[in-house]
Amino acid sequence: MRFYLKFLIGLVLISFLFTVNYITPRYITNQEILTLIEAASIVTGGLYFLFIITDGLRSVLEGKGRFSIIIPNVVKYLGYIVIFISVFSALGLTSGEAIVGGAFAGIVIGLALQPILQNFFAGLLIMGTGFISIGDHVRIMSTSITYTPAILPPYKFFSRDFIEQGVEGDVVEIDLFFSRILMDNGREIRVPNFILLQSSVIGYTSKLSKEFIVNVKVEFPLNKLDLERFEEQIIETLRGFEIVEGPYMYEQSDKEHVVISLKVKSDVENWKKVKSEVLKRLLILRKRLVES
């Protein structure tokens, strides 16, 4: 729904609430009921306009980095404070009494809801420092978020791949209390900000990590391999890829095969495609050698 349409609906809502507060005194004489109606009108109208204002700010500030997160959230919670004080005033309390009462209630509630305050201040710190940002592709490694490490198949223990355990996905929202992560399987996980701030986070879209090193190894029959030319053959086969380490040769325990291993540089977005293509070329080379 467009902003101006929401705004027009808000004007209609305010007009309706104003009409209700104007007409009801003619039919209701109980002052307490009238006061409650006025307070309810303030809450309804205030929250509606607060939501459309914060939504509008998010749309305007989209793509502006951390400001697109901080400013709408600050406006939202300042709006809550204004609505809170306005309701107290409608109930017959002065603004000073409302502030004092709110401060006292805040202390009592704060002691009872300490975990919520931890998430609140952690959210401020996350948004203020850019610990993570909306759109980042991250992996969160924390014992507070359950996950199952990959233990099968057993031969993966001999792999040169570095296994990064944890919850991986795209950051889709950062609120003052929790953050939303859309995982690779399409499911959403909501992580409390306090847990997130205490976790180790791998940023796959960080400005400092634009490159990805791919590990590849393929087994070759020793009797089909030209030991004097194997390195030249591998480099020629992988022409167009940037080999940063290798190719190296390791002897298998059966003494009849060797493993060729190497590392290739890729960008973060396309490393799976690069690894697949490198592996395919090496397998084609092996097939050609075996059939020769």
PDB file of C-alpha atoms in Angstrom:
ATOM      1  CA  MET A   1       0.000   0.000   0.000  1.00  0.00           C
ATOM      2  CA  ARG A   2       1.430   3.394  -1.011  1.00  0.00           C
ATOM      3  CA  PHE A   3       2.323   5.976   1.603  1.00  0.00           C
ATOM      4  CA  TYR A   4      -0.216   8.570   0.482  1.00  0.00           C
ATOM      5  CA  LEU A   5      -3.034   6.011   0.601  1.00  0.00           C
ATOM      6  CA  LYS A   6      -2.046   5.022   4.140  1.00  0.00           C
ATOM      7  CA  PHE A   7      -1.945   8.719   5.032  1.00  0.00           C
ATOM      8  CA  LEU A   8      -5.456   9.278   3.654  1.00  0.00           C
ATOM      9  CA  ILE A   9      -6.719   6.291   5.642  1.00  0.00           C
ATOM     10  CA  GLY A  10      -5.062   7.841   8.690  1.00  0.00           C
ATOM     11  CA  LEU A  11      -6.895  11.125   8.117  1.00  0.00           C
ATOM     12  CA  VAL A  12     -10.181   9.229   7.875  1.00  0.00           C
ATOM     13  CA  LEU A  13      -9.324   7.381  11.094  1.00  0.00           C
ATOM     14  CA  ILE A  14      -8.489  10.633  12.909  1.00  0.00           C
ATOM     15  CA  SER A  15     -11.725  12.210  11.678  1.00  0.00           C
ATOM     16  CA  PHE A  16     -13.673   9.201  12.936  1.00  0.00           C
ATOM     17  CA  LEU A  17     -11.973   9.273  16.347  1.00  0.00           C
ATOM     18  CA  PHE A  18     -12.537  13.029  16.626  1.00  0.00           C
ATOM     19  CA  THR A  19     -16.217  12.542  15.781  1.00  0.00           C
ATOM     20  CA  VAL A  20     -16.538   9.798  18.385  1.00  0.00           C
ATOM     21  CA  ASN A  21     -14.994  12.007  21.078  1.00  0.00           C
ATOM     22  CA  TYR A  22     -17.217  14.920  20.024  1.00  0.00           C
ATOM     23  CA  ILE A  23     -20.489  12.958  20.010  1.00  0.00           C
ATOM     24  CA  THR A  24     -20.113  10.593  22.975  1.00  0.00           C
ATOM     25  CA  PRO A  25     -20.414  13.324  25.684  1.00  0.00           C
ATOM     26  CA  ARG A  26     -23.974  13.940  24.464  1.00  0.00           C
ATOM     27  CA  TYR A  27     -24.982  10.374  25.293  1.00  0.00           C
ATOM     28  CA  ILE A  28     -22.531   9.361  28.024  1.00  0.00           C
ATOM     29  CA  THR A  29     -22.151  11.397  31.190  1.00  0.00           C
ATOM     30  CA  ASN A  30     -19.740   9.118  33.061  1.00  0.00           C
ATOM     31  CA  GLN A  31     -16.452  11.031  33.028  1.00  0.00           C
ATOM     32  CA  GLU A  32     -14.321   7.933  33.552  1.00  0.00           C
ATOM     33  CA  ILE A  33     -15.722   6.273  30.427  1.00  0.00           C
ATOM     34  CA  LEU A  34     -15.175   9.461  28.416  1.00  0.00           C
ATOM     35  CA  THR A  35     -11.578   9.613  29.635  1.00  0.00           C
ATOM     36  CA  LEU A  36     -10.973   6.004  28.627  1.00  0.00           C
ATOM     37  CA  ILE A  37     -12.447   6.670  25.165  1.00  0.00           C
ATOM     38  CA  GLU A  38     -10.133   9.665  24.766  1.00  0.00           C
ATOM     39  CA  ALA A  39      -7.102   7.629  25.860  1.00  0.00           C
ATOM     40  CA  ALA A  40      -8.031   4.783  23.491  1.00  0.00           C
ATOM     41  CA  SER A  41      -8.384   7.285  20.633  1.00  0.00           C
ATOM     42  CA  ILE A  42      -4.910   8.675  21.340  1.00  0.00           C
ATOM     43  CA  VAL A  43      -3.396   5.194  21.349  1.00  0.00           C
ATOM     44  CA  THR A  44      -5.189   4.104  18.149  1.00  0.00           C
ATOM     45  CA  GLY A  45      -4.467   7.232  16.133  1.00  0.00           C
ATOM     46  CA  GLY A  46      -0.961   7.663  17.508  1.00  0.00           C
ATOM     47  CA  LEU A  47       0.126   4.102  16.777  1.00  0.00           C
ATOM     48  CA  TYR A  48      -1.332   4.154  13.261  1.00  0.00           C
ATOM     49  CA  PHE A  49       0.474   7.359  12.270  1.00  0.00           C
ATOM     50  CA  LEU A  50       3.643   6.205  14.000  1.00  0.00           C
ATOM     51  CA  PHE A  51       3.665   3.001  11.941  1.00  0.00           C
ATOM     52  CA  ILE A  52       3.110   4.738   8.602  1.00  0.00           C
ATOM     53  CA  ILE A  53       5.777   7.353   9.436  1.00  0.00           C
ATOM     54  CA  THR A  54       8.369   4.705  10.294  1.00  0.00           C
ATOM     55  CA  ASP A  55       7.447   2.694   7.177  1.00  0.00           C
ATOM     56  CA  GLY A  56       7.843   5.842   5.092  1.00  0.00           C
ATOM     57  CA  LEU A  57      11.244   6.545   6.632  1.00  0.00           C
ATOM     58  CA  ARG A  58      12.389   2.998   5.846  1.00  0.00           C
ATOM     59  CA  SER A  59      11.347   3.449   2.212  1.00  0.00           C
ATOM     60  CA  VAL A  60      13.045   6.851   1.888  1.00  0.00           C
ATOM     61  CA  LEU A  61      16.250   5.731   3.626  1.00  0.00           C
ATOM     62  CA  GLU A  62      16.465   2.359   1.877  1.00  0.00           C
ATOM     63  CA  GLY A  63      20.011   1.761   0.721  1.00  0.00           C
ATOM     64  CA  LYS A  64      21.459   4.431   3.036  1.00  0.00           C
ATOM     65  CA  GLY A  65      23.335   1.918   5.176  1.00  0.00           C
ATOM     66  CA  ARG A  66      22.891   1.820   8.927  1.00  0.00           C
ATOM     67  CA  PHE A  67      20.823   5.050   8.922  1.00  0.00           C
ATOM     68  CA  SER A  68      17.983   3.150   7.252  1.00  0.00           C
ATOM     69  CA  ILE A  69      17.836   1.014  10.412  1.00  0.00           C
ATOM     70  CA  ILE A  70      18.681   3.463  13.190  1.00  0.00           C
ATOM     71  CA  ILE A  71      16.477   6.452  12.311  1.00  0.00           C
ATOM     72  CA  PRO A  72      13.144   4.570  11.860  1.00  0.00           C
ATOM     73  CA  ASN A  73      13.718   2.658  15.105  1.00  0.00           C
ATOM     74  CA  VAL A  74      14.614   5.812  17.046  1.00  0.00           C
ATOM     75  CA  VAL A  75      11.515   7.574  15.688  1.00  0.00           C
ATOM     76  CA  LYS A  76       9.370   4.555  16.556  1.00  0.00           C
ATOM     77  CA  TYR A  77      10.436   4.400  20.183  1.00  0.00           C
ATOM     78  CA  LEU A  78      10.339   8.180  20.639  1.00  0.00           C
ATOM     79  CA  GLY A  79       6.792   7.974  19.298  1.00  0.00           C
ATOM     80  CA  TYR A  80       5.956   5.349  21.907  1.00  0.00           C
ATOM     81  CA  ILE A  81       7.171   7.737  24.602  1.00  0.00           C
ATOM     82  CA  VAL A  82       5.062  10.615  23.237  1.00  0.00           C
ATOM     83  CA  ILE A  83       1.954   8.391  23.077  1.00  0.00           C
ATOM     84  CA  PHE A  84       2.658   7.134  26.617  1.00  0.00           C
ATOM     85  CA  ILE A  85       2.885  10.683  28.004  1.00  0.00           C
ATOM     86  CA  SER A  86      -0.206  11.800  26.037  1.00  0.00           C
ATOM     87  CA  VAL A  87      -2.267   8.936  27.483  1.00  0.00           C
ATOM     88  CA  PHE A  88      -1.164   9.821  31.002  1.00  0.00           C
ATOM     89  CA  SER A  89      -2.134  13.446  30.371  1.00  0.00           C
ATOM     90  CA  ALA A  90      -5.538  12.358  29.064  1.00  0.00           C
ATOM     91  CA  LEU A  91      -6.034  10.376  32.262  1.00  0.00           C
ATOM     92  CA  GLY A  92      -5.622  13.569  34.259  1.00  0.00           C
ATOM     93  CA  LEU A  93      -1.937  13.418  35.109  1.00  0.00           C
ATOM     94  CA  THR A  94       0.458  16.252  34.326  1.00  0.00           C
ATOM     95  CA  SER A  95       3.387  15.609  32.018  1.00  0.00           C
ATOM     96  CA  GLY A  96       5.743  15.828  35.001  1.00  0.00           C
ATOM     97  CA  GLU A  97       3.787  13.206  36.902  1.00  0.00           C
ATOM     98  CA  ALA A  98       3.633  11.042  33.795  1.00  0.00           C
ATOM     99  CA  ILE A  99       7.412  11.242  33.329  1.00  0.00           C
ATOM    100  CA  VAL A 100       8.094  10.496  37.003  1.00  0.00           C
ATOM    101  CA  GLY A 101       5.589   7.643  37.002  1.00  0.00           C
ATOM    102  CA  GLY A 102       7.021   6.284  33.793  1.00  0.00           C
ATOM    103  CA  ALA A 103      10.568   6.492  35.152  1.00  0.00           C
ATOM    104  CA  PHE A 104       9.601   4.661  38.345  1.00  0.00           C
ATOM    105  CA  ALA A 105       7.664   2.050  36.405  1.00  0.00           C
ATOM    106  CA  GLY A 106      10.612   1.734  34.038  1.00  0.00           C
ATOM    107  CA  ILE A 107      12.967   0.953  36.921  1.00  0.00           C
ATOM    108  CA  VAL A 108      10.653  -1.702  38.347  1.00  0.00           C
ATOM    109  CA  ILE A 109       9.911  -3.245  34.970  1.00  0.00           C
ATOM    110  CA  GLY A 110      13.563  -2.986  33.949  1.00  0.00           C
ATOM    111  CA  LEU A 111      14.666  -5.080  36.906  1.00  0.00           C
ATOM    112  CA  ALA A 112      12.026  -7.670  36.094  1.00  0.00           C
ATOM    113  CA  LEU A 113      12.764  -7.667  32.370  1.00  0.00           C
ATOM    114  CA  GLN A 114      16.540  -7.519  32.371  1.00  0.00           C
ATOM    115  CA  PRO A 115      16.926  -9.900  29.379  1.00  0.00           C
ATOM    116  CA  ILE A 116      14.726  -7.600  27.305  1.00  0.00           C
ATOM    117  CA  LEU A 117      16.902  -4.613  28.190  1.00  0.00           C
ATOM    118  CA  GLN A 118      19.992  -6.613  27.280  1.00  0.00           C
ATOM    119  CA  ASN A 119      18.525  -7.244  23.833  1.00  0.00           C
ATOM    120  CA  PHE A 120      17.483  -3.583  23.553  1.00  0.00           C
ATOM    121  CA  PHE A 121      20.952  -2.162  24.217  1.00  0.00           C
ATOM    122  CA  ALA A 122      22.565  -4.920  22.155  1.00  0.00           C
ATOM    123  CA  GLY A 123      20.282  -3.877  19.284  1.00  0.00           C
ATOM    124  CA  LEU A 124      21.386  -0.253  19.634  1.00  0.00           C
ATOM    125  CA  LEU A 125      25.020  -1.336  19.561  1.00  0.00           C
ATOM    126  CA  ILE A 126      24.511  -3.618  16.545  1.00  0.00           C
ATOM    127  CA  MET A 127      22.791  -0.872  14.550  1.00  0.00           C
ATOM    128  CA  GLY A 128      25.174   1.860  15.691  1.00  0.00           C
ATOM    129  CA  THR A 129      28.400  -0.008  14.957  1.00  0.00           C
ATOM    130  CA  GLY A 130      27.289  -1.902  11.859  1.00  0.00           C
ATOM    131  CA  PHE A 131      28.109  -5.253  13.488  1.00  0.00           C
ATOM    132  CA  ILE A 132      25.828  -6.704  10.819  1.00  0.00           C
ATOM    133  CA  SER A 133      23.686  -4.923   8.242  1.00  0.00           C
ATOM    134  CA  ILE A 134      20.542  -5.737   6.303  1.00  0.00           C
ATOM    135  CA  GLY A 135      21.464  -7.676   3.175  1.00  0.00           C
ATOM    136  CA  ASP A 136      24.608  -9.248   4.646  1.00  0.00           C
ATOM    137  CA  HIS A 137      25.123 -12.963   4.081  1.00  0.00           C
ATOM    138  CA  VAL A 138      26.435 -14.256   7.394  1.00  0.00           C
ATOM    139  CA  ARG A 139      27.032 -17.366   9.445  1.00  0.00           C
ATOM    140  CA  ILE A 140      26.325 -17.119  13.180  1.00  0.00           C
ATOM    141  CA  MET A 141      28.380 -19.423  15.376  1.00  0.00           C
ATOM    142  CA  SER A 142      26.961 -19.647  18.883  1.00  0.00           C
ATOM    143  CA  THR A 143      26.288 -22.456  21.348  1.00  0.00           C
ATOM    144  CA  SER A 144      23.017 -20.681  22.215  1.00  0.00           C
ATOM    145  CA  ILE A 145      21.663 -21.470  18.734  1.00  0.00           C
ATOM    146  CA  THR A 146      21.352 -25.200  18.214  1.00  0.00           C
ATOM    147  CA  TYR A 147      22.739 -26.795  15.086  1.00  0.00           C
ATOM    148  CA  THR A 148      24.065 -30.227  14.117  1.00  0.00           C
ATOM    149  CA  PRO A 149      27.610 -30.485  12.762  1.00  0.00           C
ATOM    150  CA  ALA A 150      28.111 -32.611   9.655  1.00  0.00           C
ATOM    151  CA  ILE A 151      29.596 -35.958  10.723  1.00  0.00           C
ATOM    152  CA  LEU A 152      28.683 -38.070   7.700  1.00  0.00           C
ATOM    153  CA  PRO A 153      29.970 -39.355   5.369  1.00  0.00           C
ATOM    154  CA  PRO A 154      33.052 -40.353   7.407  1.00  0.00           C
ATOM    155  CA  TYR A 155      35.493 -39.691   4.568  1.00  0.00           C
ATOM    156  CA  LYS A 156      34.783 -35.955   4.925  1.00  0.00           C
ATOM    157  CA  PHE A 157      37.159 -36.056   7.900  1.00  0.00           C
ATOM    158  CA  PHE A 158      39.955 -36.422   5.342  1.00  0.00           C
ATOM    159  CA  SER A 159      38.698 -33.481   3.281  1.00  0.00           C
ATOM    160  CA  ARG A 160      40.742 -30.312   2.990  1.00  0.00           C
ATOM    161  CA  ASP A 161      37.572 -28.234   3.132  1.00  0.00           C
ATOM    162  CA  PHE A 162      37.208 -26.075   6.228  1.00  0.00           C
ATOM    163  CA  ILE A 163      33.803 -26.751   7.776  1.00  0.00           C
ATOM    164  CA  GLU A 164      32.196 -23.612   9.209  1.00  0.00           C
ATOM    165  CA  GLN A 165      29.493 -24.694  11.615  1.00  0.00           C
ATOM    166  CA  GLY A 166      26.550 -22.521  12.566  1.00  0.00           C
ATOM    167  CA  VAL A 167      23.445 -20.880  11.136  1.00  0.00           C
ATOM    168  CA  GLU A 168      23.918 -19.335   7.687  1.00  0.00           C
ATOM    169  CA  GLY A 169      21.617 -16.936   5.872  1.00  0.00           C
ATOM    170  CA  ASP A 170      20.798 -13.389   4.782  1.00  0.00           C
ATOM    171  CA  VAL A 171      20.055 -10.626   7.291  1.00  0.00           C
ATOM    172  CA  VAL A 172      16.584  -9.344   6.379  1.00  0.00           C
ATOM    173  CA  GLU A 173      15.731  -7.204   9.418  1.00  0.00           C
ATOM    174  CA  ILE A 174      17.445  -5.751  12.481  1.00  0.00           C
ATOM    175  CA  ASP A 175      15.138  -4.594  15.263  1.00  0.00           C
ATOM    176  CA  LEU A 176      15.985  -3.316  18.714  1.00  0.00           C
ATOM    177  CA  PHE A 177      15.220  -6.679  20.322  1.00  0.00           C
ATOM    178  CA  PHE A 178      15.950  -9.358  17.724  1.00  0.00           C
ATOM    179  CA  SER A 179      17.217  -9.809  14.189  1.00  0.00           C
ATOM    180  CA  ARG A 180      15.736 -11.898  11.380  1.00  0.00           C
ATOM    181  CA  ILE A 181      17.966 -14.236   9.386  1.00  0.00           C
ATOM    182  CA  LEU A 182      16.587 -15.910   6.252  1.00  0.00           C
ATOM    183  CA  MET A 183      18.422 -19.226   6.023  1.00  0.00           C
ATOM    184  CA  ASP A 184      19.478 -20.935   2.803  1.00  0.00           C
ATOM    185  CA  ASN A 185      16.634 -23.458   3.113  1.00  0.00           C
ATOM    186  CA  GLY A 186      14.090 -20.608   3.000  1.00  0.00           C
ATOM    187  CA  ARG A 187      13.229 -20.654   6.705  1.00  0.00           C
ATOM    188  CA  GLU A 188      13.474 -17.624   8.945  1.00  0.00           C
ATOM    189  CA  ILE A 189      15.261 -17.656  12.283  1.00  0.00           C
ATOM    190  CA  ARG A 190      14.896 -14.833  14.797  1.00  0.00           C
ATOM    191  CA  VAL A 191      18.019 -14.330  16.879  1.00  0.00           C
ATOM    192  CA  PRO A 192      17.876 -12.227  20.084  1.00  0.00           C
ATOM    193  CA  ASN A 193      20.306  -9.341  19.724  1.00  0.00           C
ATOM    194  CA  PHE A 194      22.087 -10.139  22.984  1.00  0.00           C
ATOM    195  CA  ILE A 195      22.928 -13.644  21.713  1.00  0.00           C
ATOM    196  CA  LEU A 196      23.907 -12.236  18.320  1.00  0.00           C
ATOM    197  CA  LEU A 197      26.293  -9.713  19.855  1.00  0.00           C
ATOM    198  CA  GLN A 198      27.952 -12.467  21.895  1.00  0.00           C
ATOM    199  CA  SER A 199      28.382 -14.717  18.854  1.00  0.00           C
ATOM    200  CA  SER A 200      31.144 -15.027  16.320  1.00  0.00           C
ATOM    201  CA  VAL A 201      29.834 -13.933  12.931  1.00  0.00           C
ATOM    202  CA  ILE A 202      31.365 -14.813   9.581  1.00  0.00           C
ATOM    203  CA  GLY A 203      30.498 -12.159   7.006  1.00  0.00           C
ATOM    204  CA  TYR A 204      30.501 -13.585   3.486  1.00  0.00           C
ATOM    205  CA  THR A 205      29.629 -10.218   1.930  1.00  0.00           C
ATOM    206  CA  SER A 206      32.141  -8.153   3.888  1.00  0.00           C
ATOM    207  CA  LYS A 207      34.169  -5.548   1.997  1.00  0.00           C
ATOM    208  CA  LEU A 208      37.278  -7.258   3.335  1.00  0.00           C
ATOM    209  CA  SER A 209      36.349 -10.765   2.193  1.00  0.00           C
ATOM    210  CA  LYS A 210      35.635 -10.517  -1.518  1.00  0.00           C
ATOM    211  CA  GLU A 211      37.784 -13.533  -2.337  1.00  0.00           C
ATOM    212  CA  PHE A 212      37.245 -17.203  -1.577  1.00  0.00           C
ATOM    213  CA  ILE A 213      39.884 -19.933  -1.741  1.00  0.00           C
ATOM    214  CA  VAL A 214      38.547 -23.206  -3.162  1.00  0.00           C
ATOM    215  CA  ASN A 215      40.201 -26.519  -2.227  1.00  0.00           C
ATOM    216  CA  VAL A 216      40.088 -29.260  -4.855  1.00  0.00           C
ATOM    217  CA  LYS A 217      41.619 -32.732  -4.873  1.00  0.00           C
ATOM    218  CA  VAL A 218      41.273 -35.565  -7.388  1.00  0.00           C
ATOM    219  CA  GLU A 219      42.669 -39.091  -7.348  1.00  0.00           C
ATOM    220  CA  PHE A 220      44.691 -40.250 -10.386  1.00  0.00           C
ATOM    221  CA  PRO A 221      46.015 -43.736 -11.251  1.00  0.00           C
ATOM    222  CA  LEU A 222      49.768 -43.665 -10.835  1.00  0.00           C
ATOM    223  CA  ASN A 223      50.491 -45.887 -13.850  1.00  0.00           C
ATOM    224  CA  LYS A 224      48.642 -43.484 -16.176  1.00  0.00           C
ATOM    225  CA  LEU A 225      50.258 -40.293 -14.919  1.00  0.00           C
ATOM    226  CA  ASP A 226      53.306 -38.715 -16.513  1.00  0.00           C
ATOM    227  CA  LEU A 227      55.138 -37.645 -13.363  1.00  0.00           C
ATOM    228  CA  GLU A 228      57.417 -35.307 -15.287  1.00  0.00           C
ATOM    229  CA  ARG A 229      54.574 -33.445 -16.983  1.00  0.00           C
ATOM    230  CA  PHE A 230      51.677 -33.739 -14.506  1.00  0.00           C
ATOM    231  CA  GLU A 231      52.069 -30.190 -13.202  1.00  0.00           C
ATOM    232  CA  GLU A 232      52.116 -28.769 -16.722  1.00  0.00           C
ATOM    233  CA  GLN A 233      49.035 -30.827 -17.646  1.00  0.00           C
ATOM    234  CA  ILE A 234      47.089 -29.611 -14.616  1.00  0.00           C
ATOM    235  CA  ILE A 235      47.943 -25.954 -15.252  1.00  0.00           C
ATOM    236  CA  GLU A 236      47.022 -26.291 -18.919  1.00  0.00           C
ATOM    237  CA  THR A 237      43.728 -28.001 -18.028  1.00  0.00           C
ATOM    238  CA  LEU A 238      42.818 -25.223 -15.586  1.00  0.00           C
ATOM    239  CA  ARG A 239      43.796 -22.347 -17.853  1.00  0.00           C
ATOM    240  CA  GLY A 240      41.648 -19.326 -16.999  1.00  0.00           C
ATOM    241  CA  PHE A 241      41.588 -20.064 -13.267  1.00  0.00           C
ATOM    242  CA  GLU A 242      43.953 -18.472 -10.759  1.00  0.00           C
ATOM    243  CA  ILE A 243      45.789 -21.267  -8.952  1.00  0.00           C
ATOM    244  CA  VAL A 244      47.141 -19.875  -5.676  1.00  0.00           C
ATOM    245  CA  GLU A 245      48.645 -23.098  -4.311  1.00  0.00           C
ATOM    246  CA  GLY A 246      49.691 -26.319  -5.968  1.00  0.00           C
ATOM    247  CA  PRO A 247      49.194 -28.556  -7.761  1.00  0.00           C
ATOM    248  CA  TYR A 248      50.685 -30.953  -5.235  1.00  0.00           C
ATOM    249  CA  MET A 249      50.900 -34.742  -5.315  1.00  0.00           C
ATOM    250  CA  TYR A 250      50.184 -37.111  -2.419  1.00  0.00           C
ATOM    251  CA  GLU A 251      50.654 -40.878  -2.514  1.00  0.00           C
ATOM    252  CA  GLN A 252      47.690 -43.033  -1.563  1.00  0.00           C
ATOM    253  CA  SER A 253      48.051 -45.960   0.853  1.00  0.00           C
ATOM    254  CA  ASP A 254      47.443 -48.500  -1.924  1.00  0.00           C
ATOM    255  CA  LYS A 255      50.603 -47.236  -3.691  1.00  0.00           C
ATOM    256  CA  GLU A 256      48.745 -47.390  -7.003  1.00  0.00           C
ATOM    257  CA  HIS A 257      47.086 -43.984  -6.926  1.00  0.00           C
ATOM    258  CA  VAL A 258      48.106 -40.428  -6.137  1.00  0.00           C
ATOM    259  CA  VAL A 259      45.998 -37.453  -5.085  1.00  0.00           C
ATOM    260  CA  ILE A 260      46.449 -34.146  -6.868  1.00  0.00           C
ATOM    261  CA  SER A 261      45.428 -31.202  -4.683  1.00  0.00           C
ATOM    262  CA  LEU A 262      45.402 -27.484  -5.360  1.00  0.00           C
ATOM    263  CA  LYS A 263      43.769 -24.227  -4.329  1.00  0.00           C
ATOM    264  CA  VAL A 264      41.987 -21.864  -6.714  1.00  0.00           C
ATOM    265  CA  LYS A 265      40.917 -18.279  -6.043  1.00  0.00           C
ATOM    266  CA  SER A 266      37.289 -17.280  -6.606  1.00  0.00           C
ATOM    267  CA  ASP A 267      34.894 -14.527  -5.599  1.00  0.00           C
ATOM    268  CA  VAL A 268      32.487 -15.126  -2.736  1.00  0.00           C
ATOM    269  CA  GLU A 269      29.373 -15.278  -4.890  1.00  0.00           C
ATOM    270  CA  ASN A 270      30.549 -17.850  -7.440  1.00  0.00           C
ATOM    271  CA  TRP A 271      32.855 -20.173  -5.501  1.00  0.00           C
ATOM    272  CA  LYS A 272      30.556 -23.195  -5.892  1.00  0.00           C
ATOM    273  CA  LYS A 273      30.435 -22.733  -9.650  1.00  0.00           C
ATOM    274  CA  VAL A 274      34.218 -22.306  -9.798  1.00  0.00           C
ATOM    275  CA  LYS A 275      34.835 -25.431  -7.706  1.00  0.00           C
ATOM    276  CA  SER A 276      32.428 -27.445  -9.855  1.00  0.00           C
ATOM    277  CA  GLU A 277      34.098 -26.343 -13.086  1.00  0.00           C
ATOM    278  CA  VAL A 278      37.624 -27.035 -11.772  1.00  0.00           C
ATOM    279  CA  LEU A 279      36.573 -30.479 -10.565  1.00  0.00           C
ATOM    280  CA  LYS A 280      34.862 -31.238 -13.881  1.00  0.00           C
ATOM    281  CA  ARG A 281      37.974 -30.362 -15.893  1.00  0.00           C
ATOM    282  CA  LEU A 282      40.193 -32.503 -13.676  1.00  0.00           C
ATOM    283  CA  LEU A 283      37.794 -35.452 -13.922  1.00  0.00           C
ATOM    284  CA  ILE A 284      37.739 -35.118 -17.707  1.00  0.00           C
ATOM    285  CA  LEU A 285      41.543 -35.146 -17.668  1.00  0.00           C
ATOM    286  CA  ARG A 286      41.559 -38.273 -15.495  1.00  0.00           C
ATOM    287  CA  LYS A 287      39.084 -40.030 -17.777  1.00  0.00           C
ATOM    288  CA  ARG A 288      41.196 -39.173 -20.804  1.00  0.00           C
ATOM    289  CA  LEU A 289      44.345 -40.501 -19.122  1.00  0.00           C
ATOM    290  CA  VAL A 290      42.644 -43.721 -18.000  1.00  0.00           C
ATOM    291  CA  GLU A 291      41.282 -44.408 -21.488  1.00  0.00           C
ATOM    292  CA  SER A 292      44.572 -43.649 -23.210  1.00  0.00           C
TER     293      SER A 292
END
